[in-house]
Coordinates of C-alpha atoms in Angstrom, one line a residue:
M1 CA -14.6 -5.0 -64.2
A2 CA -15.9 -2.3 -66.5
W3 CA -14.3 1.1 -65.9
R4 CA -16.1 4.3 -66.9
M5 CA -14.9 7.9 -66.8
P6 CA -17.7 10.1 -65.4
A7 CA -18.6 13.4 -67.1
E8 CA -16.8 16.4 -65.5
T9 CA -20.3 17.5 -64.4
A10 CA -20.6 14.6 -62.0
R11 CA -19.9 15.2 -58.3
H12 CA -16.3 15.4 -57.3
D13 CA -14.5 14.3 -54.2
R14 CA -11.7 16.8 -54.9
T15 CA -9.6 18.5 -57.5
W16 CA -5.9 17.8 -57.9
M17 CA -3.2 20.3 -58.9
A18 CA 0.6 20.6 -58.9
F19 CA 2.5 23.6 -57.6
P20 CA 4.9 25.2 -60.0
V21 CA 8.7 24.8 -59.8
E22 CA 11.4 26.9 -61.2
G23 CA 12.4 26.2 -64.8
Q24 CA 11.6 27.1 -68.4
T25 CA 7.9 26.8 -68.0
L26 CA 7.6 29.0 -65.0
G27 CA 9.7 31.8 -66.4
E28 CA 13.2 33.2 -66.5
S29 CA 12.8 36.4 -64.5
A30 CA 11.7 36.8 -60.9
A31 CA 8.6 38.7 -62.1
E32 CA 7.6 35.9 -64.4
R33 CA 8.1 33.3 -61.7
D34 CA 6.0 35.3 -59.2
E35 CA 3.3 35.7 -61.8
G36 CA 3.2 31.9 -62.3
Y37 CA 3.1 31.1 -58.6
A38 CA 0.3 33.7 -58.1
T39 CA -1.8 32.4 -61.0
W40 CA -1.7 28.7 -59.9
T41 CA -2.6 29.9 -56.4
A42 CA -5.5 32.0 -57.7
V43 CA -6.9 29.0 -59.5
A44 CA -6.5 26.7 -56.5
H45 CA -8.4 29.3 -54.3
A46 CA -11.1 29.7 -56.9
V47 CA -11.7 25.9 -57.1
A48 CA -11.5 25.6 -53.3
E49 CA -14.7 27.8 -53.1
F50 CA -16.6 24.8 -54.5
E51 CA -14.7 21.6 -53.5
P52 CA -11.5 20.4 -51.8
V53 CA -8.2 21.0 -53.5
T54 CA -5.1 18.8 -53.0
M55 CA -1.8 20.2 -54.4
L56 CA 1.3 18.1 -55.1
V57 CA 4.2 20.3 -54.0
D58 CA 7.9 19.6 -54.7
P59 CA 10.1 19.7 -51.6
R60 CA 11.9 22.7 -53.0
E61 CA 8.7 24.7 -53.0
L62 CA 7.0 23.6 -49.7
A63 CA 7.7 26.9 -47.8
R64 CA 6.4 29.0 -50.6
A65 CA 3.3 26.8 -51.2
R66 CA 2.4 26.8 -47.6
R67 CA 2.7 30.6 -47.4
M68 CA 0.7 31.2 -50.6
L69 CA -1.9 28.5 -50.5
G70 CA -2.9 28.8 -46.8
A71 CA -5.0 26.4 -44.9
G72 CA -7.7 26.1 -47.6
V73 CA -5.6 23.8 -49.8
E74 CA -4.2 20.4 -48.8
I75 CA -0.5 20.0 -49.6
V76 CA 1.1 16.7 -50.4
E77 CA 4.8 16.5 -50.9
A78 CA 5.9 14.8 -54.1
P79 CA 8.5 15.4 -56.8
V80 CA 7.4 17.9 -59.5
D81 CA 8.9 19.0 -62.7
E82 CA 6.1 19.7 -65.2
F83 CA 3.0 20.9 -63.3
W84 CA 0.1 20.5 -65.8
M85 CA -1.9 18.1 -63.6
R86 CA -4.6 17.4 -66.3
D87 CA -1.9 15.8 -68.4
S88 CA 0.5 14.2 -65.9
G89 CA -2.0 13.1 -63.3
P90 CA -4.4 10.1 -63.4
T91 CA -7.7 10.0 -65.3
F92 CA -10.1 8.8 -62.6
V93 CA -12.7 6.1 -63.5
I94 CA -15.4 4.3 -61.6
D95 CA -17.1 0.9 -61.9
D96 CA -20.8 1.0 -61.8
E97 CA -21.0 -2.6 -60.6
R98 CA -18.7 -1.8 -57.6
P99 CA -19.9 1.6 -56.2
E100 CA -16.9 1.8 -53.8
A101 CA -14.3 1.2 -56.5
L102 CA -12.1 4.0 -57.7
G103 CA -9.8 3.5 -60.7
A104 CA -6.9 5.7 -61.8
V105 CA -5.8 5.4 -65.4
D106 CA -2.0 5.8 -65.7
W107 CA -1.4 6.9 -69.3
I108 CA 2.2 7.0 -70.4
F109 CA 3.2 10.7 -70.1
N110 CA 6.2 11.7 -72.2
G111 CA 5.9 15.5 -72.1
W112 CA 3.6 15.9 -75.1
G113 CA 5.8 13.9 -77.5
D114 CA 9.2 14.1 -75.7
P115 CA 10.3 17.6 -77.0
E116 CA 13.8 18.7 -76.2
W117 CA 12.6 21.4 -73.8
A118 CA 10.3 19.3 -71.6
D119 CA 11.3 18.0 -68.2
W120 CA 8.8 15.3 -67.4
A121 CA 10.4 12.3 -65.6
A122 CA 8.9 13.3 -62.2
A123 CA 5.5 14.2 -63.7
A124 CA 5.3 10.8 -65.3
Q125 CA 5.1 9.3 -61.8
H126 CA 2.2 11.6 -60.7
A127 CA -0.6 9.2 -61.6
R128 CA 0.9 6.3 -59.7
I129 CA 1.7 8.5 -56.7
I130 CA -1.8 9.8 -56.5
A131 CA -3.4 6.4 -57.1
R132 CA -1.5 5.0 -54.2
G133 CA -2.5 7.9 -52.0
V134 CA -6.3 7.6 -52.6
D135 CA -6.2 3.8 -52.6
A136 CA -7.4 3.7 -56.3
E137 CA -6.9 0.6 -58.5
L138 CA -4.3 1.4 -61.0
V139 CA -5.4 1.0 -64.6
S140 CA -2.1 0.9 -66.4
S141 CA -2.1 1.9 -70.1
T142 CA 0.5 1.5 -72.8
L143 CA -0.9 4.5 -74.7
V144 CA 0.9 7.8 -74.6
N145 CA -1.9 10.2 -73.8
E146 CA -2.8 13.2 -71.7
G147 CA -6.0 14.1 -69.8
G148 CA -6.2 17.3 -71.9
G149 CA -6.4 15.2 -75.0
I150 CA -9.8 13.6 -74.1
H151 CA -13.3 14.9 -73.2
V152 CA -16.2 12.5 -72.3
D153 CA -19.9 12.7 -71.7
G154 CA -19.9 9.9 -69.1
Q155 CA -22.2 7.8 -71.3
G156 CA -19.7 6.3 -73.7
T157 CA -18.6 9.2 -75.9
V158 CA -15.0 10.5 -76.0
L159 CA -13.6 13.4 -78.1
L160 CA -10.1 12.7 -79.5
T161 CA -7.8 14.5 -81.9
E162 CA -6.0 12.7 -84.7
T163 CA -2.9 14.8 -84.2
V164 CA -2.6 13.9 -80.5
Q165 CA -3.4 10.2 -80.0
L166 CA -2.0 9.3 -83.5
D167 CA 1.0 11.6 -83.1
P168 CA 4.1 9.6 -84.1
R169 CA 6.1 11.2 -81.3
R170 CA 3.6 9.7 -78.9
N171 CA 2.3 6.5 -80.4
P172 CA 4.2 5.7 -83.6
Y173 CA 2.5 2.3 -84.1
A174 CA -1.1 3.3 -83.2
D175 CA -4.1 3.5 -85.5
R176 CA -7.6 4.5 -84.7
Q177 CA -8.7 1.0 -83.9
R178 CA -6.0 0.5 -81.3
V179 CA -6.7 3.8 -79.7
E180 CA -10.4 3.2 -79.6
A181 CA -9.9 -0.2 -78.1
E182 CA -7.8 1.3 -75.3
M183 CA -10.4 4.0 -74.7
L184 CA -13.0 1.3 -74.3
R185 CA -10.8 -0.7 -71.9
T186 CA -9.6 2.2 -69.7
I187 CA -12.4 4.8 -69.7
G188 CA -15.4 2.9 -71.0
A189 CA -15.7 4.8 -74.2
T190 CA -17.9 3.0 -76.8
K191 CA -17.9 5.8 -79.4
A192 CA -14.9 7.9 -80.4
V193 CA -15.5 11.2 -82.1
W194 CA -12.3 12.2 -83.8
L195 CA -11.4 15.9 -84.5
P196 CA -9.0 16.3 -87.4
R197 CA -6.9 19.0 -85.7
G198 CA -6.7 21.5 -82.9
L199 CA -6.0 25.3 -82.7
T200 CA -3.2 26.9 -84.6
R201 CA -1.0 28.0 -81.7
D202 CA -1.1 24.5 -80.3
Y203 CA 1.2 23.3 -83.1
D204 CA 4.0 25.6 -82.0
D205 CA 7.1 24.1 -80.4
F206 CA 5.6 24.5 -76.9
G207 CA 2.2 23.3 -77.9
T208 CA 0.4 19.9 -77.4
N209 CA -0.3 19.3 -81.0
G210 CA -4.0 19.6 -80.8
H211 CA -5.5 19.0 -77.3
V212 CA -9.2 18.9 -77.4
D213 CA -9.7 20.8 -74.1
I214 CA -9.1 24.1 -75.7
V215 CA -11.3 23.3 -78.7
A216 CA -14.5 21.5 -77.6
T217 CA -16.2 20.0 -74.6
I218 CA -19.4 18.0 -74.1
V219 CA -21.5 20.0 -71.6
S220 CA -24.3 17.4 -71.5
P221 CA -25.1 14.4 -73.6
G222 CA -25.6 15.6 -77.2
R223 CA -24.5 19.2 -76.5
L224 CA -21.1 20.6 -77.3
L225 CA -19.4 23.9 -76.6
L226 CA -17.0 24.8 -79.4
H227 CA -14.3 27.5 -79.5
A228 CA -15.4 30.0 -82.1
Q229 CA -12.9 32.5 -83.5
N230 CA -15.1 35.0 -85.3
D231 CA -12.3 37.3 -86.7
P232 CA -11.2 36.4 -90.2
A233 CA -7.8 37.8 -89.5
H234 CA -7.0 34.9 -87.2
P235 CA -6.2 31.5 -88.7
D236 CA -8.5 29.8 -86.3
H237 CA -11.4 31.5 -88.0
A238 CA -11.2 28.9 -90.8
V239 CA -10.1 26.1 -88.4
T240 CA -13.1 26.5 -86.0
R241 CA -15.6 26.7 -88.9
K242 CA -14.3 23.5 -90.4
L243 CA -14.5 21.9 -86.9
R244 CA -18.0 23.1 -86.5
A245 CA -19.0 21.5 -89.8
H246 CA -17.2 18.3 -88.9
L247 CA -18.9 18.0 -85.5
A248 CA -22.3 18.7 -86.9
E249 CA -22.0 15.5 -88.9
Q250 CA -21.0 13.4 -85.9
T251 CA -23.1 11.4 -83.5
D252 CA -22.5 10.3 -79.9
A253 CA -22.6 6.9 -78.3
A254 CA -26.4 7.0 -78.1
G255 CA -26.6 7.9 -81.8
R256 CA -27.6 11.5 -81.2
S257 CA -26.4 14.3 -83.4
F258 CA -24.6 17.1 -81.6
E259 CA -26.1 20.4 -80.8
V260 CA -23.0 22.7 -81.3
I261 CA -22.9 25.9 -79.2
D262 CA -20.3 28.5 -80.1
L263 CA -18.2 29.9 -77.3
P264 CA -16.6 33.0 -78.9
A265 CA -12.9 33.8 -78.4
P266 CA -11.9 37.1 -76.8
S267 CA -11.0 40.0 -79.1
T268 CA -7.2 39.8 -78.7
L269 CA -5.7 38.1 -81.7
R270 CA -2.0 38.2 -81.1
D271 CA 0.7 38.4 -78.4
D272 CA 4.4 38.8 -78.7
E273 CA 4.7 35.2 -79.9
G274 CA 2.1 35.3 -82.6
F275 CA -1.6 34.3 -82.9
V276 CA -3.1 33.4 -79.5
D277 CA -5.1 30.3 -78.7
W278 CA -7.1 32.0 -75.8
S279 CA -10.1 29.8 -75.3
Y280 CA -13.0 29.9 -72.8
V281 CA -13.6 26.2 -73.6
N282 CA -10.6 25.5 -71.2
H283 CA -12.7 25.8 -68.0
L284 CA -13.1 23.5 -65.1
V285 CA -16.6 22.3 -64.0
T286 CA -16.7 21.9 -60.2
N287 CA -19.3 21.0 -57.6
D288 CA -21.9 23.7 -58.0
G289 CA -19.5 26.0 -60.0
V290 CA -17.5 26.6 -63.1
V291 CA -14.0 28.2 -62.9
A292 CA -13.6 30.0 -66.2
C293 CA -10.7 31.6 -68.0
G294 CA -10.6 35.3 -68.1
F295 CA -8.5 37.3 -70.7
G296 CA -8.8 40.9 -69.6
D297 CA -11.6 41.5 -72.1
E298 CA -14.5 42.6 -70.0
R299 CA -17.2 42.2 -72.7
A300 CA -16.0 38.8 -74.0
D301 CA -15.4 37.5 -70.5
A302 CA -19.0 38.4 -69.5
V303 CA -20.4 36.8 -72.7
A304 CA -18.4 33.6 -71.8
R305 CA -19.8 33.6 -68.3
E306 CA -23.3 33.9 -69.6
I307 CA -22.9 31.0 -72.1
L308 CA -21.3 28.8 -69.5
G309 CA -24.0 29.6 -67.0
E310 CA -26.6 28.6 -69.5
A311 CA -24.7 25.4 -70.4
Y312 CA -24.3 24.4 -66.8
P313 CA -27.5 25.5 -65.1
G314 CA -27.4 25.7 -61.3
R315 CA -23.7 26.4 -61.2
R316 CA -22.0 29.7 -60.3
V317 CA -19.4 30.8 -62.8
V318 CA -16.3 32.6 -61.6
T319 CA -13.4 34.0 -63.7
V320 CA -9.7 33.8 -63.1
D321 CA -7.2 35.7 -65.3
A322 CA -5.8 32.9 -67.4
R323 CA -3.4 34.9 -69.6
P324 CA -0.4 33.9 -67.5
L325 CA -1.4 30.2 -67.9
F326 CA -1.8 30.5 -71.7
D327 CA 1.5 32.3 -71.9
R328 CA 3.0 29.2 -70.4
G329 CA 1.2 26.7 -72.6
G330 CA -2.3 26.0 -71.2
G331 CA -5.3 27.1 -69.2
I332 CA -7.4 26.3 -66.1
H333 CA -8.5 22.9 -67.3
C334 CA -4.9 22.0 -68.1
I335 CA -3.7 22.5 -64.5
T336 CA -6.5 20.7 -62.7
Q337 CA -7.8 17.1 -62.6
Q338 CA -11.0 16.1 -60.9
Q339 CA -11.5 13.0 -58.7
P340 CA -15.1 11.8 -58.9
A341 CA -17.1 11.2 -55.8
L342 CA -18.1 7.6 -55.0
G343 CA -21.2 6.2 -53.4
Q344 CA -19.7 7.0 -50.0
S345 CA -16.7 9.0 -48.9
S346 CA -13.8 7.9 -51.1
P347 CA -10.6 7.0 -49.2
T348 CA -7.9 9.7 -49.4
G349 CA -5.1 8.0 -47.5
A350 CA -1.6 9.4 -47.2
L351 CA 0.7 9.6 -50.1
A352 CA 3.9 7.7 -49.9

């Protein structure tokens, strides 16, 4: 069998998410917790305008989830601690020679390098729980990796970051060749494009150490959207220019040079914790739509919607305020995981 991860622009059967639970990530105060619940709910409702949404909900949060999500979001009861579904959930793959086959890559998830603050034992089981529920073939991996650490074009190209897959807290014995071999085996990537690093804030204690999904994404074969920090007062001004020069020298699996399209950052440079990593790159492409991050910057949000609309023609772009997500360590892409549609209706089953 030859597994292949489709591009995010391919049709989806559904999007998976996980409902927040109380703890350090959600917030210490009642107001912070309410903000978190509301933001995860807002993203779910925005995605549900375009495709079905299934939400893993911890038993402790069932009543709240049912009340807030309503009938438009399917709820599946399962243990939850970390609730960043892009990273803890499965990476879905297909087999072009078996149109009815759905695979689910189960990366090892250790909470982004097993930091002291992370509670990830329950989240590490999400990929297997979901795979059983949708009757997907489990593609078990020995690589510590997260869905936010990869982006693909569906035609053999994968974007990676040296400080993620080669992070000694994740994979102390890995090298590029071993990582690339695993990318070929699990998601069908024949060409790895390595970024040297991610955004500055992402290297803080609560960061991912350089996830690509706030930096760059392949919108179509040969075309990249790149986070562009245009203010020299922000350290990512230099970072994103170096990344742009680096990507301009790369080629994809078909040998094409990349057309790099800048996606400018909003005007806010700092919050109470330091320089922000607010990025419009961290959007979710859905069936006939794009759910984009908003940052309370009317002009920048509008520019981002225009660029995203041009990058994904025929899709309606909607914005959800993502500041509460970034305050907690991620964005819209980070809390969602798409399940690709198959030749016919893919089995959904019942999660056990």
